[in-house]
């Protein structure tokens, strides 16, 4: 492993708005950064600076990549539900001796008037649907729709960025769209399709939260899938904190102590 600031880049594991913002901030500060995307989206919004696309080949592949590219630190800014990539990053960074920070936006919180039903995973969400609604907005990742394929009595409006992976439920309509979504548009979606149930994951953030406000406004229940547990390690919730951590590492400086943000599993000091 190279010493911080010895010329290698910082790697941002991306695919989120926060990852793009962080790349922009660090690029502006002159910190060498490579952003990594999985390559699932046909026309992704690209961050500023250098970008690589595609899987690394598991933790072994990522460990090799870190060493070959002299990476001085990694920020895992992937989506809260991209659990395999986060686990792979934790293993690879530990083995390669490269400091790793998790940047994860806070989860959503219920507000007065909300009718939320929390479940542990998409299979549990599918189990809950038939008892709760006849016309459901399914706002999930395109790989998770298949869990609802066996449901006969509920009609689904399936909204995803790209075409969902089959099998799909028999009664459905596709709505290919990506955020940010505004409240007026979300109310329109609920009203036009007579939606009486929303199914979502606890993705957090502002870009896709309007559906929750619209559901509250219309008295529609929401099935919310809990986040998978992430690996232990240092974690922050804002781009500014991640940028400070990364800049300190680029300078070879020590990271100042920070409190553990609520909702994240661990905030041990980075190595
Ligand atoms: P995942 O299940 O955790 O990852 C599956 C595999 O895809 C990983 O093992 C890795 O392959 C590759 N991969 C994932 N993220 C990568 C990245 N940033 N750079 C390079 N390879 C990556 O992840 P996912 O849920 O499919 O999400 C894929 C990407 O979409 C992530 O970048 C995530 O931030 C973004 N995204 C996901 C969601 C979501 O709902 N899950 C929503 C918005 C954006 P190897 O093992 O070969 O390295």
mmCIF file of C-alpha atoms and ligand atoms in Angstrom:
data_model
loop_
_atom_site.group_PDB
_atom_site.id
_atom_site.type_symbol
_atom_site.label_atom_id
_atom_site.label_comp_id
_atom_site.label_asym_id
_atom_site.label_seq_id
_atom_site.Cartn_x
_atom_site.Cartn_y
_atom_site.Cartn_z
ATOM 1 C CA UNK A 1 0.000 0.000 0.000
ATOM 2 C CA UNK A 2 1.245 3.481 -0.801
ATOM 3 C CA UNK A 3 1.507 6.191 1.839
ATOM 4 C CA UNK A 4 -1.235 8.816 1.848
ATOM 5 C CA UNK A 5 -0.512 11.521 -0.649
ATOM 6 C CA UNK A 6 2.134 9.437 -2.442
ATOM 7 C CA UNK A 7 0.370 9.867 -5.756
ATOM 8 C CA UNK A 8 -2.333 7.182 -5.789
ATOM 9 C CA UNK A 9 -6.023 8.114 -5.859
ATOM 10 C CA UNK A 10 -8.882 7.882 -3.411
ATOM 11 C CA UNK A 11 -11.522 5.410 -4.583
ATOM 12 C CA UNK A 12 -15.200 6.337 -4.236
ATOM 13 C CA UNK A 13 -17.602 3.415 -4.548
ATOM 14 C CA UNK A 14 -20.535 5.248 -6.039
ATOM 15 C CA UNK A 15 -23.877 5.029 -7.762
ATOM 16 C CA UNK A 16 -25.512 7.616 -5.488
ATOM 17 C CA UNK A 17 -26.024 11.376 -5.464
ATOM 18 C CA UNK A 18 -23.786 11.609 -2.375
ATOM 19 C CA UNK A 19 -20.958 9.826 -4.207
ATOM 20 C CA UNK A 20 -21.231 12.273 -7.113
ATOM 21 C CA UNK A 21 -21.263 15.250 -4.752
ATOM 22 C CA UNK A 22 -18.233 13.938 -2.865
ATOM 23 C CA UNK A 23 -16.311 13.416 -6.110
ATOM 24 C CA UNK A 24 -17.136 17.009 -7.056
ATOM 25 C CA UNK A 25 -15.946 18.444 -3.744
ATOM 26 C CA UNK A 26 -12.693 16.455 -3.733
ATOM 27 C CA UNK A 27 -12.044 17.155 -7.418
ATOM 28 C CA UNK A 28 -12.391 20.852 -6.606
ATOM 29 C CA UNK A 29 -9.858 20.482 -3.785
ATOM 30 C CA UNK A 30 -7.355 18.795 -6.080
ATOM 31 C CA UNK A 31 -7.585 15.398 -4.345
ATOM 32 C CA UNK A 32 -6.989 12.624 -6.906
ATOM 33 C CA UNK A 33 -10.200 10.591 -7.086
ATOM 34 C CA UNK A 34 -11.505 7.657 -9.091
ATOM 35 C CA UNK A 35 -15.254 7.006 -8.875
ATOM 36 C CA UNK A 36 -16.491 3.478 -9.420
ATOM 37 C CA UNK A 37 -19.914 2.548 -10.837
ATOM 38 C CA UNK A 38 -21.392 -0.934 -11.100
ATOM 39 C CA UNK A 39 -22.481 -0.322 -14.699
ATOM 40 C CA UNK A 40 -26.120 -1.358 -14.286
ATOM 41 C CA UNK A 41 -27.669 1.909 -15.477
ATOM 42 C CA UNK A 42 -27.541 2.564 -19.241
ATOM 43 C CA UNK A 43 -26.945 6.327 -19.043
ATOM 44 C CA UNK A 44 -25.686 7.047 -15.513
ATOM 45 C CA UNK A 45 -25.235 10.548 -14.138
ATOM 46 C CA UNK A 46 -21.457 10.732 -14.106
ATOM 47 C CA UNK A 47 -19.452 12.372 -11.308
ATOM 48 C CA UNK A 48 -16.699 14.879 -12.068
ATOM 49 C CA UNK A 49 -13.214 13.412 -12.482
ATOM 50 C CA UNK A 50 -12.073 9.944 -13.436
ATOM 51 C CA UNK A 51 -14.660 7.137 -13.548
ATOM 52 C CA UNK A 52 -14.302 3.368 -13.863
ATOM 53 C CA UNK A 53 -17.234 1.043 -14.539
ATOM 54 C CA UNK A 54 -17.968 -2.589 -13.648
ATOM 55 C CA UNK A 55 -17.511 -5.058 -10.790
ATOM 56 C CA UNK A 56 -14.059 -5.783 -9.387
ATOM 57 C CA UNK A 57 -14.527 -9.546 -9.129
ATOM 58 C CA UNK A 58 -15.403 -9.877 -5.440
ATOM 59 C CA UNK A 59 -13.240 -8.866 -2.468
ATOM 60 C CA UNK A 60 -10.148 -10.521 -3.976
ATOM 61 C CA UNK A 61 -10.515 -8.536 -7.191
ATOM 62 C CA UNK A 62 -11.025 -5.288 -5.296
ATOM 63 C CA UNK A 63 -8.039 -5.971 -3.028
ATOM 64 C CA UNK A 64 -5.880 -6.481 -6.126
ATOM 65 C CA UNK A 65 -7.286 -3.331 -7.737
ATOM 66 C CA UNK A 66 -6.533 -1.239 -4.637
ATOM 67 C CA UNK A 67 -2.933 -2.412 -4.565
ATOM 68 C CA UNK A 68 -2.355 -2.064 -8.313
ATOM 69 C CA UNK A 69 -3.722 1.490 -8.325
ATOM 70 C CA UNK A 70 -1.947 2.597 -5.134
ATOM 71 C CA UNK A 71 -5.261 3.654 -3.603
ATOM 72 C CA UNK A 72 -4.651 5.601 -0.362
ATOM 73 C CA UNK A 73 -8.221 5.436 0.984
ATOM 74 C CA UNK A 74 -11.715 4.270 0.013
ATOM 75 C CA UNK A 75 -15.080 5.915 0.616
ATOM 76 C CA UNK A 76 -17.946 3.449 0.264
ATOM 77 C CA UNK A 77 -20.759 5.777 -0.804
ATOM 78 C CA UNK A 78 -22.912 3.065 -2.369
ATOM 79 C CA UNK A 79 -26.671 2.875 -1.857
ATOM 80 C CA UNK A 80 -27.827 1.695 1.619
ATOM 81 C CA UNK A 81 -29.137 -1.523 -0.003
ATOM 82 C CA UNK A 82 -25.952 -2.321 -1.968
ATOM 83 C CA UNK A 83 -24.908 -4.750 0.777
ATOM 84 C CA UNK A 84 -22.633 -6.990 -1.278
ATOM 85 C CA UNK A 85 -20.454 -4.136 -2.452
ATOM 86 C CA UNK A 86 -20.149 -2.753 1.096
ATOM 87 C CA UNK A 87 -19.185 -6.161 2.493
ATOM 88 C CA UNK A 88 -16.669 -6.653 -0.300
ATOM 89 C CA UNK A 89 -15.131 -3.227 0.362
ATOM 90 C CA UNK A 90 -14.779 -3.982 4.078
ATOM 91 C CA UNK A 91 -12.962 -7.260 3.402
ATOM 92 C CA UNK A 92 -10.737 -5.902 0.624
ATOM 93 C CA UNK A 93 -9.695 -2.775 2.533
ATOM 94 C CA UNK A 94 -8.906 -4.762 5.674
ATOM 95 C CA UNK A 95 -6.728 -7.177 3.708
ATOM 96 C CA UNK A 96 -5.004 -4.434 1.698
ATOM 97 C CA UNK A 97 -4.522 -2.205 4.766
ATOM 98 C CA UNK A 98 -6.362 0.691 3.104
ATOM 99 C CA UNK A 99 -8.506 3.017 5.291
ATOM 100 C CA UNK A 100 -12.230 2.757 4.553
ATOM 101 C CA UNK A 101 -15.047 5.146 5.380
ATOM 102 C CA UNK A 102 -18.746 4.423 4.894
ATOM 103 C CA UNK A 103 -20.827 7.389 3.718
ATOM 104 C CA UNK A 104 -24.483 6.525 4.272
ATOM 105 C CA UNK A 105 -27.377 8.956 4.265
ATOM 106 C CA UNK A 106 -29.705 8.690 7.286
ATOM 107 C CA UNK A 107 -32.812 6.544 7.000
ATOM 108 C CA UNK A 108 -36.315 8.006 6.861
ATOM 109 C CA UNK A 109 -38.255 8.690 10.063
ATOM 110 C CA UNK A 110 -41.996 8.369 10.566
ATOM 111 C CA UNK A 111 -43.975 11.558 11.089
ATOM 112 C CA UNK A 112 -47.425 12.161 12.562
ATOM 113 C CA UNK A 113 -50.077 10.892 10.154
ATOM 114 C CA UNK A 114 -47.838 8.245 8.597
ATOM 115 C CA UNK A 115 -49.166 4.682 8.403
ATOM 116 C CA UNK A 116 -45.945 2.712 7.979
ATOM 117 C CA UNK A 117 -45.471 -1.036 8.289
ATOM 118 C CA UNK A 118 -41.792 -1.956 8.786
ATOM 119 C CA UNK A 119 -40.555 -5.272 7.384
ATOM 120 C CA UNK A 120 -37.110 -6.891 7.340
ATOM 121 C CA UNK A 121 -36.754 -7.666 3.632
ATOM 122 C CA UNK A 122 -38.575 -7.665 0.286
ATOM 123 C CA UNK A 123 -39.968 -11.166 0.826
ATOM 124 C CA UNK A 124 -41.648 -9.950 4.018
ATOM 125 C CA UNK A 125 -42.897 -6.910 2.076
ATOM 126 C CA UNK A 126 -44.465 -9.240 -0.498
ATOM 127 C CA UNK A 127 -46.096 -11.243 2.297
ATOM 128 C CA UNK A 128 -47.612 -8.040 3.723
ATOM 129 C CA UNK A 129 -48.997 -6.614 0.478
ATOM 130 C CA UNK A 130 -52.175 -8.647 -0.066
ATOM 131 C CA UNK A 131 -53.524 -7.855 3.375
ATOM 132 C CA UNK A 132 -52.927 -4.117 2.945
ATOM 133 C CA UNK A 133 -53.815 -3.006 -0.572
ATOM 134 C CA UNK A 134 -55.384 -3.789 -3.963
ATOM 135 C CA UNK A 135 -53.429 -1.227 -6.030
ATOM 136 C CA UNK A 136 -49.818 -0.837 -4.945
ATOM 137 C CA UNK A 137 -47.032 1.476 -6.048
ATOM 138 C CA UNK A 138 -43.871 -0.629 -6.005
ATOM 139 C CA UNK A 139 -40.919 1.735 -5.639
ATOM 140 C CA UNK A 140 -38.026 -0.690 -5.246
ATOM 141 C CA UNK A 141 -34.837 -1.702 -7.007
ATOM 142 C CA UNK A 142 -35.474 -3.439 -10.322
ATOM 143 C CA UNK A 143 -33.954 -6.662 -8.989
ATOM 144 C CA UNK A 144 -36.461 -6.850 -6.141
ATOM 145 C CA UNK A 145 -39.734 -6.839 -8.078
ATOM 146 C CA UNK A 146 -39.575 -10.597 -8.683
ATOM 147 C CA UNK A 147 -40.423 -11.183 -5.003
ATOM 148 C CA UNK A 148 -43.966 -9.960 -5.818
ATOM 149 C CA UNK A 149 -44.439 -12.190 -8.886
ATOM 150 C CA UNK A 150 -46.687 -14.721 -7.153
ATOM 151 C CA UNK A 151 -49.236 -12.145 -5.983
ATOM 152 C CA UNK A 152 -52.496 -12.473 -7.914
ATOM 153 C CA UNK A 153 -55.012 -10.238 -6.209
ATOM 154 C CA UNK A 154 -53.081 -6.934 -6.101
ATOM 155 C CA UNK A 155 -52.400 -4.713 -9.123
ATOM 156 C CA UNK A 156 -48.927 -3.096 -9.181
ATOM 157 C CA UNK A 157 -47.575 0.116 -10.599
ATOM 158 C CA UNK A 158 -43.885 -0.816 -10.843
ATOM 159 C CA UNK A 159 -41.604 2.215 -10.859
ATOM 160 C CA UNK A 160 -37.904 1.717 -11.457
ATOM 161 C CA UNK A 161 -34.978 3.379 -13.235
ATOM 162 C CA UNK A 162 -34.476 0.494 -15.668
ATOM 163 C CA UNK A 163 -36.699 -2.427 -16.731
ATOM 164 C CA UNK A 164 -37.304 -4.702 -13.721
ATOM 165 C CA UNK A 165 -35.917 -8.221 -13.800
ATOM 166 C CA UNK A 166 -38.555 -10.926 -14.410
ATOM 167 C CA UNK A 167 -40.646 -12.662 -13.259
ATOM 168 C CA UNK A 168 -43.141 -9.846 -12.744
ATOM 169 C CA UNK A 169 -46.565 -9.954 -11.090
ATOM 170 C CA UNK A 170 -49.407 -10.791 -13.486
ATOM 171 C CA UNK A 171 -51.312 -7.519 -12.935
ATOM 172 C CA UNK A 172 -48.948 -4.603 -13.420
ATOM 173 C CA UNK A 173 -48.000 -1.485 -15.317
ATOM 174 C CA UNK A 174 -44.411 -0.256 -15.703
ATOM 175 C CA UNK A 175 -43.361 3.310 -15.017
ATOM 176 C CA UNK A 176 -39.693 3.785 -15.934
ATOM 177 C CA UNK A 177 -38.549 6.930 -14.190
ATOM 178 C CA UNK A 178 -35.873 8.169 -11.834
ATOM 179 C CA UNK A 179 -35.890 10.838 -9.186
ATOM 180 C CA UNK A 180 -35.804 13.402 -7.911
ATOM 181 C CA UNK A 181 -39.589 13.251 -7.513
ATOM 182 C CA UNK A 182 -41.683 16.223 -6.333
ATOM 183 C CA UNK A 183 -44.754 16.113 -4.078
ATOM 184 C CA UNK A 184 -47.156 17.336 -6.797
ATOM 185 C CA UNK A 185 -46.038 14.618 -9.187
ATOM 186 C CA UNK A 186 -46.280 11.925 -6.504
ATOM 187 C CA UNK A 187 -49.813 12.986 -5.571
ATOM 188 C CA UNK A 188 -50.649 12.795 -9.290
ATOM 189 C CA UNK A 189 -49.276 9.233 -9.484
ATOM 190 C CA UNK A 190 -51.291 8.112 -6.450
ATOM 191 C CA UNK A 191 -54.500 9.734 -7.698
ATOM 192 C CA UNK A 192 -54.240 8.748 -11.356
ATOM 193 C CA UNK A 193 -53.628 5.079 -10.560
ATOM 194 C CA UNK A 194 -55.907 4.960 -7.468
ATOM 195 C CA UNK A 195 -52.972 3.708 -5.399
ATOM 196 C CA UNK A 196 -53.977 2.424 -1.945
ATOM 197 C CA UNK A 197 -50.557 1.077 -0.857
ATOM 198 C CA UNK A 198 -46.939 2.150 -1.336
ATOM 199 C CA UNK A 199 -44.034 -0.294 -1.019
ATOM 200 C CA UNK A 200 -40.543 1.128 -0.606
ATOM 201 C CA UNK A 201 -37.151 0.500 0.969
ATOM 202 C CA UNK A 202 -35.722 2.825 3.615
ATOM 203 C CA UNK A 203 -33.409 4.460 1.083
ATOM 204 C CA UNK A 204 -33.407 7.802 2.905
ATOM 205 C CA UNK A 205 -32.515 11.173 1.383
ATOM 206 C CA UNK A 206 -34.594 13.925 -0.231
ATOM 207 C CA UNK A 207 -34.696 12.774 -3.820
ATOM 208 C CA UNK A 208 -37.336 10.060 -3.431
ATOM 209 C CA UNK A 209 -39.003 11.049 -0.130
ATOM 210 C CA UNK A 210 -41.975 12.848 -1.719
ATOM 211 C CA UNK A 211 -43.872 9.575 -2.149
ATOM 212 C CA UNK A 212 -43.943 9.308 1.655
ATOM 213 C CA UNK A 213 -45.366 12.819 1.964
ATOM 214 C CA UNK A 214 -47.936 12.037 -0.724
ATOM 215 C CA UNK A 215 -48.933 8.786 1.030
ATOM 216 C CA UNK A 216 -49.376 10.674 4.331
ATOM 217 C CA UNK A 217 -51.482 13.320 2.573
ATOM 218 C CA UNK A 218 -53.777 10.664 1.058
ATOM 219 C CA UNK A 219 -53.855 8.401 4.149
ATOM 220 C CA UNK A 220 -52.233 5.576 2.186
ATOM 221 C CA UNK A 221 -50.239 2.948 4.152
ATOM 222 C CA UNK A 222 -46.568 2.374 3.302
ATOM 223 C CA UNK A 223 -44.643 -0.887 3.622
ATOM 224 C CA UNK A 224 -41.038 0.086 4.415
ATOM 225 C CA UNK A 225 -38.202 -2.426 4.022
ATOM 226 C CA UNK A 226 -35.522 -1.999 6.697
ATOM 227 C CA UNK A 227 -31.904 -1.528 5.636
ATOM 228 C CA UNK A 228 -29.641 -4.557 5.704
ATOM 229 C CA UNK A 229 -27.025 -4.404 8.455
ATOM 230 C CA UNK A 230 -23.757 -2.963 7.136
ATOM 231 C CA UNK A 231 -20.221 -4.044 8.029
ATOM 232 C CA UNK A 232 -18.616 -2.580 11.140
ATOM 233 C CA UNK A 233 -16.291 0.351 10.614
ATOM 234 C CA UNK A 234 -16.105 4.140 10.597
ATOM 235 C CA UNK A 235 -19.149 5.797 9.093
ATOM 236 C CA UNK A 236 -20.545 9.282 8.442
ATOM 237 C CA UNK A 237 -23.836 10.567 7.088
ATOM 238 C CA UNK A 238 -22.851 13.704 5.164
ATOM 239 C CA UNK A 239 -20.723 14.548 2.155
ATOM 240 C CA UNK A 240 -18.995 17.298 4.158
ATOM 241 C CA UNK A 241 -17.819 14.800 6.807
ATOM 242 C CA UNK A 242 -16.619 12.366 4.157
ATOM 243 C CA UNK A 243 -14.803 15.148 2.311
ATOM 244 C CA UNK A 244 -13.052 16.214 5.538
ATOM 245 C CA UNK A 245 -11.995 12.603 6.212
ATOM 246 C CA UNK A 246 -10.731 12.156 2.651
ATOM 247 C CA UNK A 247 -8.899 15.498 2.589
ATOM 248 C CA UNK A 248 -7.208 14.682 5.889
ATOM 249 C CA UNK A 249 -6.037 11.378 4.468
ATOM 250 C CA UNK A 250 -4.838 13.026 1.272
ATOM 251 C CA UNK A 251 -2.788 15.420 3.388
ATOM 252 C CA UNK A 252 -1.513 12.575 5.540
ATOM 253 C CA UNK A 253 -3.105 14.295 8.531
ATOM 254 C CA UNK A 254 -4.822 12.584 11.453
ATOM 255 C CA UNK A 255 -8.623 12.427 11.379
ATOM 256 C CA UNK A 256 -10.312 14.451 14.124
ATOM 257 C CA UNK A 257 -12.565 12.486 16.462
ATOM 258 C CA UNK A 258 -16.274 12.607 15.623
ATOM 259 C CA UNK A 259 -19.325 11.251 17.465
ATOM 260 C CA UNK A 260 -21.109 8.243 16.065
ATOM 261 C CA UNK A 261 -24.122 9.329 13.998
ATOM 262 C CA UNK A 262 -27.475 7.871 15.041
ATOM 263 C CA UNK A 263 -28.607 4.906 12.987
ATOM 264 C CA UNK A 264 -25.153 3.729 11.960
ATOM 265 C CA UNK A 265 -23.586 0.693 13.473
ATOM 266 C CA UNK A 266 -20.095 1.821 14.250
ATOM 267 C CA UNK A 267 -17.881 4.849 14.198
ATOM 268 C CA UNK A 268 -14.536 3.452 15.254
ATOM 269 C CA UNK A 269 -11.603 5.537 14.190
ATOM 270 C CA UNK A 270 -10.330 4.778 10.717
ATOM 271 C CA UNK A 271 -6.977 3.101 10.323
HETATM 272 P P1 LIG B 1 -24.655 -4.967 -4.672
HETATM 273 O O1 LIG B 1 -25.712 -5.991 -4.797
HETATM 274 O O2 LIG B 1 -24.126 -4.643 -3.342
HETATM 275 O O3 LIG B 1 -23.416 -5.337 -5.599
HETATM 276 C C1 LIG B 1 -23.366 -6.463 -6.441
HETATM 277 C C2 LIG B 1 -22.058 -6.418 -7.172
HETATM 278 O O4 LIG B 1 -22.031 -5.333 -8.115
HETATM 279 C C3 LIG B 1 -20.868 -6.163 -6.263
HETATM 280 O O5 LIG B 1 -20.463 -7.359 -5.629
HETATM 281 C C4 LIG B 1 -19.873 -5.605 -7.244
HETATM 282 O O6 LIG B 1 -19.326 -6.629 -8.075
HETATM 283 C C5 LIG B 1 -20.738 -4.763 -8.147
HETATM 284 N N1 LIG B 1 -20.822 -3.367 -7.675
HETATM 285 C C6 LIG B 1 -21.757 -2.803 -6.893
HETATM 286 N N2 LIG B 1 -21.518 -1.509 -6.719
HETATM 287 C C7 LIG B 1 -20.395 -1.246 -7.404
HETATM 288 C C8 LIG B 1 -19.635 -0.076 -7.604
HETATM 289 N N3 LIG B 1 -20.015 1.124 -7.096
HETATM 290 N N4 LIG B 1 -18.509 -0.166 -8.364
HETATM 291 C C9 LIG B 1 -18.130 -1.352 -8.911
HETATM 292 N N5 LIG B 1 -18.814 -2.484 -8.753
HETATM 293 C C10 LIG B 1 -19.941 -2.427 -8.021
HETATM 294 O O7 LIG B 1 -25.122 -3.606 -5.364
HETATM 295 P P2 LIG B 1 -26.486 -3.231 -6.110
HETATM 296 O O8 LIG B 1 -27.553 -3.113 -5.098
HETATM 297 O O9 LIG B 1 -26.654 -4.124 -7.288
HETATM 298 O O10 LIG B 1 -26.130 -1.753 -6.595
HETATM 299 C C11 LIG B 1 -25.256 -1.557 -7.684
HETATM 300 C C12 LIG B 1 -24.898 -0.085 -7.786
HETATM 301 O O11 LIG B 1 -26.080 0.688 -7.948
HETATM 302 C C13 LIG B 1 -24.173 0.463 -6.570
HETATM 303 O O12 LIG B 1 -23.134 1.289 -7.049
HETATM 304 C C14 LIG B 1 -25.205 1.275 -5.834
HETATM 305 O O13 LIG B 1 -24.642 2.363 -5.151
HETATM 306 C C15 LIG B 1 -26.110 1.715 -6.968
HETATM 307 N N6 LIG B 1 -27.479 1.866 -6.524
HETATM 308 C C16 LIG B 1 -28.109 0.810 -5.957
HETATM 309 C C17 LIG B 1 -29.402 0.948 -5.542
HETATM 310 C C18 LIG B 1 -30.113 -0.202 -4.901
HETATM 311 O O14 LIG B 1 -31.307 -0.093 -4.767
HETATM 312 N N7 LIG B 1 -29.455 -1.252 -4.462
HETATM 313 C C19 LIG B 1 -30.079 2.161 -5.712
HETATM 314 C C20 LIG B 1 -29.409 3.233 -6.283
HETATM 315 C C21 LIG B 1 -28.112 3.057 -6.695
HETATM 316 P P3 LIG B 1 -17.918 -7.341 -7.730
HETATM 317 O O15 LIG B 1 -18.213 -8.287 -6.617
HETATM 318 O O16 LIG B 1 -17.590 -8.012 -9.028
HETATM 319 O O17 LIG B 1 -16.944 -6.267 -7.359
#
